[in-house]
Amino acid sequence: MDTAVALNPRAADVPESREPLLEVSDFSLRRGQAVVLDGVNLALQPGETLGLIGESGAGKSTLAMALIGLLRAPEVQLEGSLCFRGTELTRLREADYRRLRGNKIGLIFQDATAALNPCFTVGEQIAEPLKRHLGLSKWDRRERAAELMHSVGIPEPRLRLDAYPHELSGGMQQRVMIAIALACNPELLLADEPTSALDVTIQAQIMELILDRVRELNSSAIFVLHDLALGAQVCDRIAVMYAGQIVEEGPSERVLASPLHPYTRGLKSCVVELGSRRLEPIPGQIPPLDAMPAGCRFAPRCPKAKAICGEQRPQAEIRDGRQVACWFID
Ligand SMILES: Nc1ncnc2c1ncn2[C@@H]1O[C@H](COP(=O)(O)OP(=O)(O)OP(=O)(O)O)[C@@H](O)[C@H]1O
Ligand SMILES: [Mg+2]
């Protein structure tokens, strides 16, 4: 992907000691016997952006879906805590979740075609959260929907209010989804691979658009991404996820400049160096959920693994201002 996206200018300004907007503590999610998320810890300050990075099957979308309350008992079993603005999300009733979702917490999915309803005009779909959460009148909703379409770079928004999703290009549909996600000025935006279904030529534009809008609203955001370098470039913090666990989390510059976990190091060397086209994939793949190693889940692929790694799970330690879960950090 074209990574010509502006560096986040706020990275250095975010104070460390405020009450977190979101705090994920010892959070685990099981599907029957399979432990899909295992002891996840994360904190996000107001206005901060986090890149959640990891290869396919790491559990990134599962964490995002759990955060917005779309994965709940009895479909899955949850343990630990998801605390948003002091409210424990895991104990929230569905009716209360509906008041948060699309309002205080906005969502952008990977595939707009699947997320937008083909039977309603884009104007109606952008107006829906304005009616549900803000109680705006029909006239005000239409006005605001046109403003929102303009703010996400949709030309001639008044003409397009009455268009159906199939009448718009993929990039325009993604812009509509961004307008819906940001309609109620959410305090937290979850964007699950927001550009990966788009042409590479417009990926950077859409990423830039989301970042600009998030900064304007001073919202916090979690971007689920595959690309460590892009994540570090656009987010204040990076959380690297492997097989349902956070293996390293901390300020983007530090994680990218001097990764401490062998998996993060492996991801870093996966970055294709333009010119040399050097690509060093990490050999092997994430173990199946029903055959997870008892100790460190990365041990079978880790170049540094010793006997203890296969036997005991390393607890996350704070090193150099970040959390790292590895028996041999040095
Ligand atoms: N509906 C489901 N039923 C059973 N297992 C599932 C389901 N959805 C995901 N999983 C499993 O949960 C694990 C985590 O999947 P998840 O989709 O969260 O990964 P991801 O990091 O988002 O991957 P990707 O980058 O491919 O989107 C995987 O082992 C996956 O097979
Ligand atoms: Mg996913």
Short mmCIF file of C-alpha atoms and ligand atoms in Angstrom, two decimals:
data_model
loop_
_atom_site.label_atom_id
_atom_site.label_comp_id
_atom_site.label_asym_id
_atom_site.label_seq_id
_atom_site.Cartn_x
_atom_site.Cartn_y
_atom_site.Cartn_z
CA MET A 1 0.00 0.00 0.00
CA ASP A 2 1.08 3.55 -0.64
CA THR A 3 2.22 4.77 2.74
CA ALA A 4 2.40 8.44 1.76
CA VAL A 5 0.23 9.42 4.71
CA ALA A 6 1.11 12.35 6.94
CA LEU A 7 2.87 11.53 10.19
CA ASN A 8 0.63 11.97 13.18
CA PRO A 9 1.46 15.41 14.54
CA ARG A 10 -0.16 14.70 17.89
CA ALA A 11 2.01 11.74 18.83
CA ALA A 12 4.24 13.84 21.10
CA ASP A 13 1.42 15.93 22.63
CA VAL A 14 -0.66 13.18 24.18
CA PRO A 15 -0.33 13.38 27.96
CA GLU A 16 0.22 10.06 29.73
CA SER A 17 -1.57 10.51 33.03
CA ARG A 18 -5.22 11.13 32.06
CA GLU A 19 -8.05 8.72 32.79
CA PRO A 20 -8.08 6.24 29.88
CA LEU A 21 -11.05 6.43 27.51
CA LEU A 22 -10.80 2.69 26.98
CA GLU A 23 -9.17 0.13 29.24
CA VAL A 24 -9.01 -3.52 28.27
CA SER A 25 -7.87 -5.63 31.24
CA ASP A 26 -7.04 -9.34 31.22
CA PHE A 27 -9.68 -9.76 28.54
CA SER A 28 -10.20 -13.25 27.15
CA LEU A 29 -12.74 -14.57 24.66
CA ARG A 30 -13.50 -18.24 24.13
CA ARG A 31 -15.50 -19.99 21.46
CA GLY A 32 -16.27 -23.24 23.25
CA GLN A 33 -12.87 -24.75 24.09
CA ALA A 34 -10.95 -22.43 21.76
CA VAL A 35 -9.31 -19.46 23.49
CA VAL A 36 -9.45 -16.86 20.69
CA LEU A 37 -8.32 -13.88 22.78
CA ASP A 38 -6.07 -14.62 25.75
CA GLY A 39 -5.43 -12.06 28.49
CA VAL A 40 -5.46 -8.88 26.39
CA ASN A 41 -4.40 -5.64 28.12
CA LEU A 42 -4.66 -2.24 26.41
CA ALA A 43 -5.34 1.35 27.41
CA LEU A 44 -6.29 4.21 25.12
CA GLN A 45 -6.24 7.84 26.26
CA PRO A 46 -8.73 10.40 24.92
CA GLY A 47 -7.60 11.62 21.51
CA GLU A 48 -5.06 8.82 21.11
CA THR A 49 -4.81 6.50 18.08
CA LEU A 50 -3.77 2.85 18.31
CA GLY A 51 -2.72 0.58 15.47
CA LEU A 52 -3.64 -3.06 16.11
CA ILE A 53 -1.25 -5.06 13.95
CA GLY A 54 -0.88 -8.75 13.27
CA GLU A 55 -1.20 -11.36 10.57
CA SER A 56 -4.40 -13.06 9.49
CA GLY A 57 -6.10 -14.99 12.29
CA ALA A 58 -4.40 -13.04 15.09
CA GLY A 59 -7.78 -12.04 16.57
CA LYS A 60 -7.82 -8.34 15.59
CA SER A 61 -11.39 -8.34 14.24
CA THR A 62 -12.55 -10.51 17.14
CA LEU A 63 -11.28 -7.87 19.59
CA ALA A 64 -12.97 -5.08 17.59
CA MET A 65 -16.26 -6.98 17.43
CA ALA A 66 -16.13 -7.71 21.17
CA LEU A 67 -15.53 -4.01 21.86
CA ILE A 68 -18.69 -3.00 20.03
CA GLY A 69 -20.70 -5.76 21.67
CA LEU A 70 -21.30 -7.84 18.55
CA LEU A 71 -19.65 -10.88 20.14
CA ARG A 72 -21.36 -11.74 23.39
CA ALA A 73 -22.58 -14.73 25.40
CA PRO A 74 -23.88 -17.30 24.69
CA GLU A 75 -22.16 -17.22 21.26
CA VAL A 76 -18.81 -16.65 22.98
CA GLN A 77 -17.61 -16.61 26.60
CA LEU A 78 -15.98 -13.43 27.90
CA GLU A 79 -13.65 -12.96 30.86
CA GLY A 80 -11.91 -9.85 32.17
CA SER A 81 -12.91 -6.28 31.56
CA LEU A 82 -13.65 -3.83 28.72
CA CYS A 83 -14.06 -0.44 30.36
CA PHE A 84 -15.18 2.51 28.19
CA ARG A 85 -15.50 5.93 29.89
CA GLY A 86 -15.87 4.17 33.24
CA THR A 87 -18.64 1.82 31.98
CA GLU A 88 -18.04 -1.95 32.04
CA LEU A 89 -19.02 -3.06 28.55
CA THR A 90 -19.04 -6.80 29.21
CA ARG A 91 -22.00 -6.38 31.59
CA LEU A 92 -23.95 -3.92 29.43
CA ARG A 93 -27.44 -4.86 28.29
CA GLU A 94 -28.00 -4.94 24.53
CA ALA A 95 -30.32 -1.89 24.72
CA ASP A 96 -27.52 0.13 26.40
CA TYR A 97 -24.97 -1.11 23.87
CA ARG A 98 -27.24 0.17 21.10
CA ARG A 99 -27.03 3.62 22.65
CA LEU A 100 -23.22 3.53 22.44
CA ARG A 101 -22.80 1.82 19.07
CA GLY A 102 -22.85 4.30 16.17
CA ASN A 103 -22.97 7.11 18.73
CA LYS A 104 -20.05 7.19 21.21
CA ILE A 105 -18.34 4.33 19.36
CA GLY A 106 -18.20 4.52 15.55
CA LEU A 107 -17.32 1.66 13.25
CA ILE A 108 -15.75 1.34 9.85
CA PHE A 109 -15.59 -2.13 8.37
CA GLN A 110 -13.32 -3.39 5.64
CA ASP A 111 -16.03 -3.91 3.04
CA ALA A 112 -18.54 -1.10 2.50
CA THR A 113 -20.50 -3.14 -0.05
CA ALA A 114 -21.30 -5.69 2.64
CA ALA A 115 -21.86 -3.13 5.41
CA LEU A 116 -24.23 -0.76 3.56
CA ASN A 117 -27.84 -1.79 3.08
CA PRO A 118 -28.56 -2.02 -0.68
CA CYS A 119 -32.26 -1.20 -0.16
CA PHE A 120 -31.81 2.27 1.38
CA THR A 121 -30.35 5.42 -0.14
CA VAL A 122 -27.02 6.61 1.23
CA GLY A 123 -28.78 9.73 2.56
CA GLU A 124 -31.17 7.58 4.57
CA GLN A 125 -28.31 5.46 5.93
CA ILE A 126 -26.27 8.49 7.02
CA ALA A 127 -29.41 10.02 8.57
CA GLU A 128 -30.25 6.88 10.57
CA PRO A 129 -27.83 7.45 13.50
CA LEU A 130 -28.76 11.16 13.47
CA LYS A 131 -32.37 10.13 14.09
CA ARG A 132 -31.68 7.29 16.50
CA HIS A 133 -29.04 8.94 18.69
CA LEU A 134 -29.48 12.68 18.23
CA GLY A 135 -33.23 12.85 17.53
CA LEU A 136 -32.78 15.35 14.67
CA SER A 137 -35.83 16.32 12.61
CA LYS A 138 -36.20 15.00 9.06
CA TRP A 139 -35.11 18.31 7.53
CA ASP A 140 -32.09 18.66 9.86
CA ARG A 141 -31.06 15.07 9.20
CA ARG A 142 -31.01 15.66 5.45
CA GLU A 143 -29.02 18.87 5.86
CA ARG A 144 -26.55 17.21 8.23
CA ALA A 145 -26.24 14.13 5.98
CA ALA A 146 -25.30 16.41 3.06
CA GLU A 147 -22.74 18.20 5.27
CA LEU A 148 -21.27 14.88 6.36
CA MET A 149 -21.04 13.69 2.75
CA HIS A 150 -19.25 16.92 1.88
CA SER A 151 -16.87 16.46 4.85
CA VAL A 152 -15.79 13.04 3.57
CA GLY A 153 -15.12 14.39 0.09
CA ILE A 154 -18.21 13.21 -1.80
CA PRO A 155 -18.75 15.70 -4.63
CA GLU A 156 -22.24 17.16 -5.15
CA PRO A 157 -23.56 15.63 -1.93
CA ARG A 158 -27.10 16.96 -2.37
CA LEU A 159 -27.45 15.10 -5.65
CA ARG A 160 -26.01 11.93 -4.16
CA LEU A 161 -28.19 11.86 -1.03
CA ASP A 162 -30.81 9.92 -2.99
CA ALA A 163 -28.37 7.49 -4.61
CA TYR A 164 -28.39 3.81 -3.68
CA PRO A 165 -25.05 2.23 -2.68
CA HIS A 166 -24.69 0.33 -5.98
CA GLU A 167 -24.74 3.65 -7.84
CA LEU A 168 -21.47 4.70 -6.14
CA SER A 169 -17.91 3.45 -6.66
CA GLY A 170 -16.19 1.37 -3.97
CA GLY A 171 -14.20 4.40 -2.79
CA MET A 172 -17.36 6.53 -2.56
CA GLN A 173 -19.15 3.76 -0.65
CA GLN A 174 -16.26 3.66 1.82
CA ARG A 175 -16.58 7.45 2.22
CA VAL A 176 -20.30 6.96 2.97
CA MET A 177 -19.41 4.43 5.66
CA ILE A 178 -16.92 6.90 7.17
CA ALA A 179 -19.67 9.56 7.17
CA ILE A 180 -22.02 7.15 8.99
CA ALA A 181 -19.31 6.17 11.50
CA LEU A 182 -18.53 9.80 12.30
CA ALA A 183 -22.11 11.15 12.11
CA CYS A 184 -22.53 11.45 15.89
CA ASN A 185 -18.94 12.61 16.61
CA PRO A 186 -17.88 9.37 18.34
CA GLU A 187 -15.32 9.45 21.12
CA LEU A 188 -13.89 6.17 19.86
CA LEU A 189 -13.65 5.03 16.26
CA LEU A 190 -12.95 1.39 15.41
CA ALA A 191 -11.70 0.98 11.86
CA ASP A 192 -11.16 -2.65 10.85
CA GLU A 193 -8.86 -2.64 7.81
CA PRO A 194 -10.69 0.41 6.46
CA THR A 195 -8.88 0.51 3.13
CA SER A 196 -7.93 -3.05 2.26
CA ALA A 197 -10.96 -3.61 -0.03
CA LEU A 198 -10.04 -0.54 -2.11
CA ASP A 199 -7.73 0.09 -5.06
CA VAL A 200 -4.20 0.87 -3.91
CA THR A 201 -4.45 4.23 -5.67
CA ILE A 202 -7.14 5.46 -3.27
CA GLN A 203 -6.10 3.60 -0.10
CA ALA A 204 -3.81 6.39 1.11
CA GLN A 205 -6.46 9.05 0.34
CA ILE A 206 -9.10 7.25 2.41
CA MET A 207 -6.67 6.62 5.27
CA GLU A 208 -5.72 10.30 5.23
CA LEU A 209 -9.40 11.27 5.24
CA ILE A 210 -10.19 9.12 8.28
CA LEU A 211 -7.15 10.45 10.15
CA ASP A 212 -8.05 14.06 9.34
CA ARG A 213 -11.62 13.61 10.56
CA VAL A 214 -10.49 11.78 13.72
CA ARG A 215 -8.08 14.63 14.50
CA GLU A 216 -10.73 17.28 13.83
CA LEU A 217 -13.15 15.57 16.22
CA ASN A 218 -10.33 14.86 18.71
CA SER A 219 -11.63 11.28 18.85
CA SER A 220 -9.62 8.22 19.82
CA ALA A 221 -9.30 5.49 17.23
CA ILE A 222 -8.22 1.89 16.87
CA PHE A 223 -7.04 1.01 13.38
CA VAL A 224 -6.83 -2.68 12.61
CA LEU A 225 -4.02 -3.01 10.07
CA HIS A 226 -1.72 -5.65 8.61
CA ASP A 227 1.13 -3.26 7.97
CA LEU A 228 3.44 -2.44 10.90
CA ALA A 229 5.18 0.44 9.10
CA LEU A 230 1.89 2.10 8.11
CA GLY A 231 0.50 1.63 11.61
CA ALA A 232 3.58 3.21 13.17
CA GLN A 233 3.42 6.06 10.70
CA VAL A 234 -0.20 7.03 11.35
CA CYS A 235 -0.90 5.96 14.96
CA ASP A 236 0.38 7.19 18.33
CA ARG A 237 0.69 3.65 19.69
CA ILE A 238 1.06 0.19 18.24
CA ALA A 239 -0.23 -3.08 19.68
CA VAL A 240 1.19 -6.18 18.02
CA MET A 241 -1.10 -9.17 18.28
CA TYR A 242 -0.18 -12.80 17.75
CA ALA A 243 -2.60 -15.73 18.12
CA GLY A 244 -4.99 -13.84 20.40
CA GLN A 245 -2.35 -12.24 22.62
CA ILE A 246 -0.75 -8.80 22.65
CA VAL A 247 2.98 -9.56 22.40
CA GLU A 248 4.20 -5.95 22.33
CA GLU A 249 2.46 -2.62 22.85
CA GLY A 250 3.84 0.88 23.13
CA PRO A 251 4.57 4.23 21.45
CA SER A 252 4.81 3.75 17.67
CA GLU A 253 8.28 5.23 17.14
CA ARG A 254 9.83 3.01 19.80
CA VAL A 255 8.09 -0.17 18.68
CA LEU A 256 9.12 0.39 15.05
CA ALA A 257 12.63 1.68 15.74
CA SER A 258 13.63 -0.99 18.26
CA PRO A 259 11.11 -3.84 18.46
CA LEU A 260 11.68 -5.95 21.59
CA HIS A 261 9.55 -9.01 20.80
CA PRO A 262 10.91 -11.50 18.22
CA TYR A 263 7.51 -11.48 16.46
CA THR A 264 7.55 -7.68 16.10
CA ARG A 265 11.10 -7.96 14.77
CA GLY A 266 9.89 -10.53 12.26
CA LEU A 267 7.03 -8.25 11.17
CA LYS A 268 9.44 -5.37 10.78
CA SER A 269 11.68 -7.37 8.49
CA CYS A 270 8.57 -8.29 6.45
CA VAL A 271 8.38 -4.69 5.30
CA VAL A 272 9.32 -4.68 1.64
CA GLU A 273 12.21 -2.34 1.15
CA LEU A 274 11.44 -0.45 -2.01
CA GLY A 275 14.31 -0.70 -4.44
CA SER A 276 15.79 -3.90 -3.03
CA ARG A 277 12.34 -5.63 -2.91
CA ARG A 278 13.67 -7.57 0.06
CA LEU A 279 10.95 -9.59 1.77
CA GLU A 280 11.56 -11.78 4.79
CA PRO A 281 8.37 -13.49 5.82
CA ILE A 282 8.27 -15.14 9.22
CA PRO A 283 8.40 -18.88 8.46
CA GLY A 284 5.39 -20.91 9.61
CA GLN A 285 1.90 -19.82 10.53
CA ILE A 286 -0.37 -19.14 13.51
CA PRO A 287 -1.25 -22.51 15.15
CA PRO A 288 -4.89 -23.65 14.89
CA LEU A 289 -7.08 -22.61 17.84
CA ASP A 290 -7.46 -26.22 19.00
CA ALA A 291 -3.69 -26.81 19.06
CA MET A 292 -2.30 -23.71 20.79
CA PRO A 293 1.04 -24.27 22.56
CA ALA A 294 0.78 -24.20 26.35
CA GLY A 295 3.52 -21.60 26.74
CA CYS A 296 4.28 -18.71 24.42
CA ARG A 297 2.03 -19.04 21.39
CA PHE A 298 4.82 -17.77 19.12
CA ALA A 299 7.38 -20.30 20.41
CA PRO A 300 7.04 -22.81 17.51
CA ARG A 301 8.03 -20.07 15.04
CA CYS A 302 10.43 -18.14 17.23
CA PRO A 303 14.13 -18.14 16.30
CA LYS A 304 15.03 -17.47 19.98
CA ALA A 305 12.78 -20.08 21.63
CA LYS A 306 14.18 -22.16 24.50
CA ALA A 307 12.56 -24.96 26.53
CA ILE A 308 10.69 -22.61 28.91
CA CYS A 309 8.97 -20.83 25.98
CA GLY A 310 7.06 -23.96 25.00
CA GLU A 311 6.12 -24.71 28.61
CA GLN A 312 5.12 -21.47 30.33
CA ARG A 313 3.34 -18.41 29.08
CA PRO A 314 5.50 -15.29 29.50
CA GLN A 315 3.75 -12.52 31.47
CA ALA A 316 3.82 -9.05 29.92
CA GLU A 317 6.55 -6.87 31.43
CA ILE A 318 6.97 -3.13 31.17
CA ARG A 319 10.27 -2.39 29.39
CA ASP A 320 11.33 0.89 27.84
CA GLY A 321 7.80 2.32 28.24
CA ARG A 322 5.97 -0.58 26.60
CA GLN A 323 4.51 -3.96 27.48
CA VAL A 324 6.33 -6.96 26.07
CA ALA A 325 5.50 -10.63 26.65
CA CYS A 326 8.64 -12.67 26.03
CA TRP A 327 10.95 -14.78 28.24
CA PHE A 328 14.04 -13.39 26.50
CA ILE A 329 13.38 -9.71 25.89
CA ASP A 330 17.08 -8.92 25.79
N1 LIG B 1 -17.30 -16.93 13.37
C1 LIG B 1 -16.24 -17.63 13.76
N2 LIG B 1 -16.36 -18.89 14.20
C2 LIG B 1 -15.29 -19.61 14.61
N3 LIG B 1 -14.02 -19.13 14.62
C3 LIG B 1 -13.85 -17.89 14.18
C4 LIG B 1 -14.92 -17.05 13.71
N4 LIG B 1 -14.40 -15.85 13.36
C5 LIG B 1 -13.08 -15.93 13.58
N5 LIG B 1 -12.73 -17.13 14.07
C6 LIG B 1 -11.37 -17.58 14.42
O1 LIG B 1 -10.87 -16.69 15.41
C7 LIG B 1 -9.50 -16.42 15.19
C8 LIG B 1 -9.29 -14.92 15.06
O2 LIG B 1 -9.95 -14.46 13.89
P1 LIG B 1 -10.05 -12.94 13.50
O3 LIG B 1 -10.99 -12.84 12.36
O4 LIG B 1 -10.34 -12.13 14.71
O5 LIG B 1 -8.55 -12.62 13.02
P2 LIG B 1 -7.98 -11.31 12.31
O6 LIG B 1 -6.75 -10.96 13.05
O7 LIG B 1 -9.04 -10.29 12.19
O8 LIG B 1 -7.56 -11.86 10.87
P3 LIG B 1 -7.65 -11.15 9.43
O9 LIG B 1 -6.41 -10.30 9.35
O10 LIG B 1 -7.63 -12.29 8.47
O11 LIG B 1 -8.92 -10.35 9.36
C9 LIG B 1 -9.10 -17.19 13.94
O12 LIG B 1 -8.51 -18.41 14.35
C10 LIG B 1 -10.41 -17.46 13.24
O13 LIG B 1 -10.36 -18.65 12.51
MG MG B 2 -9.97 -9.30 10.60
#
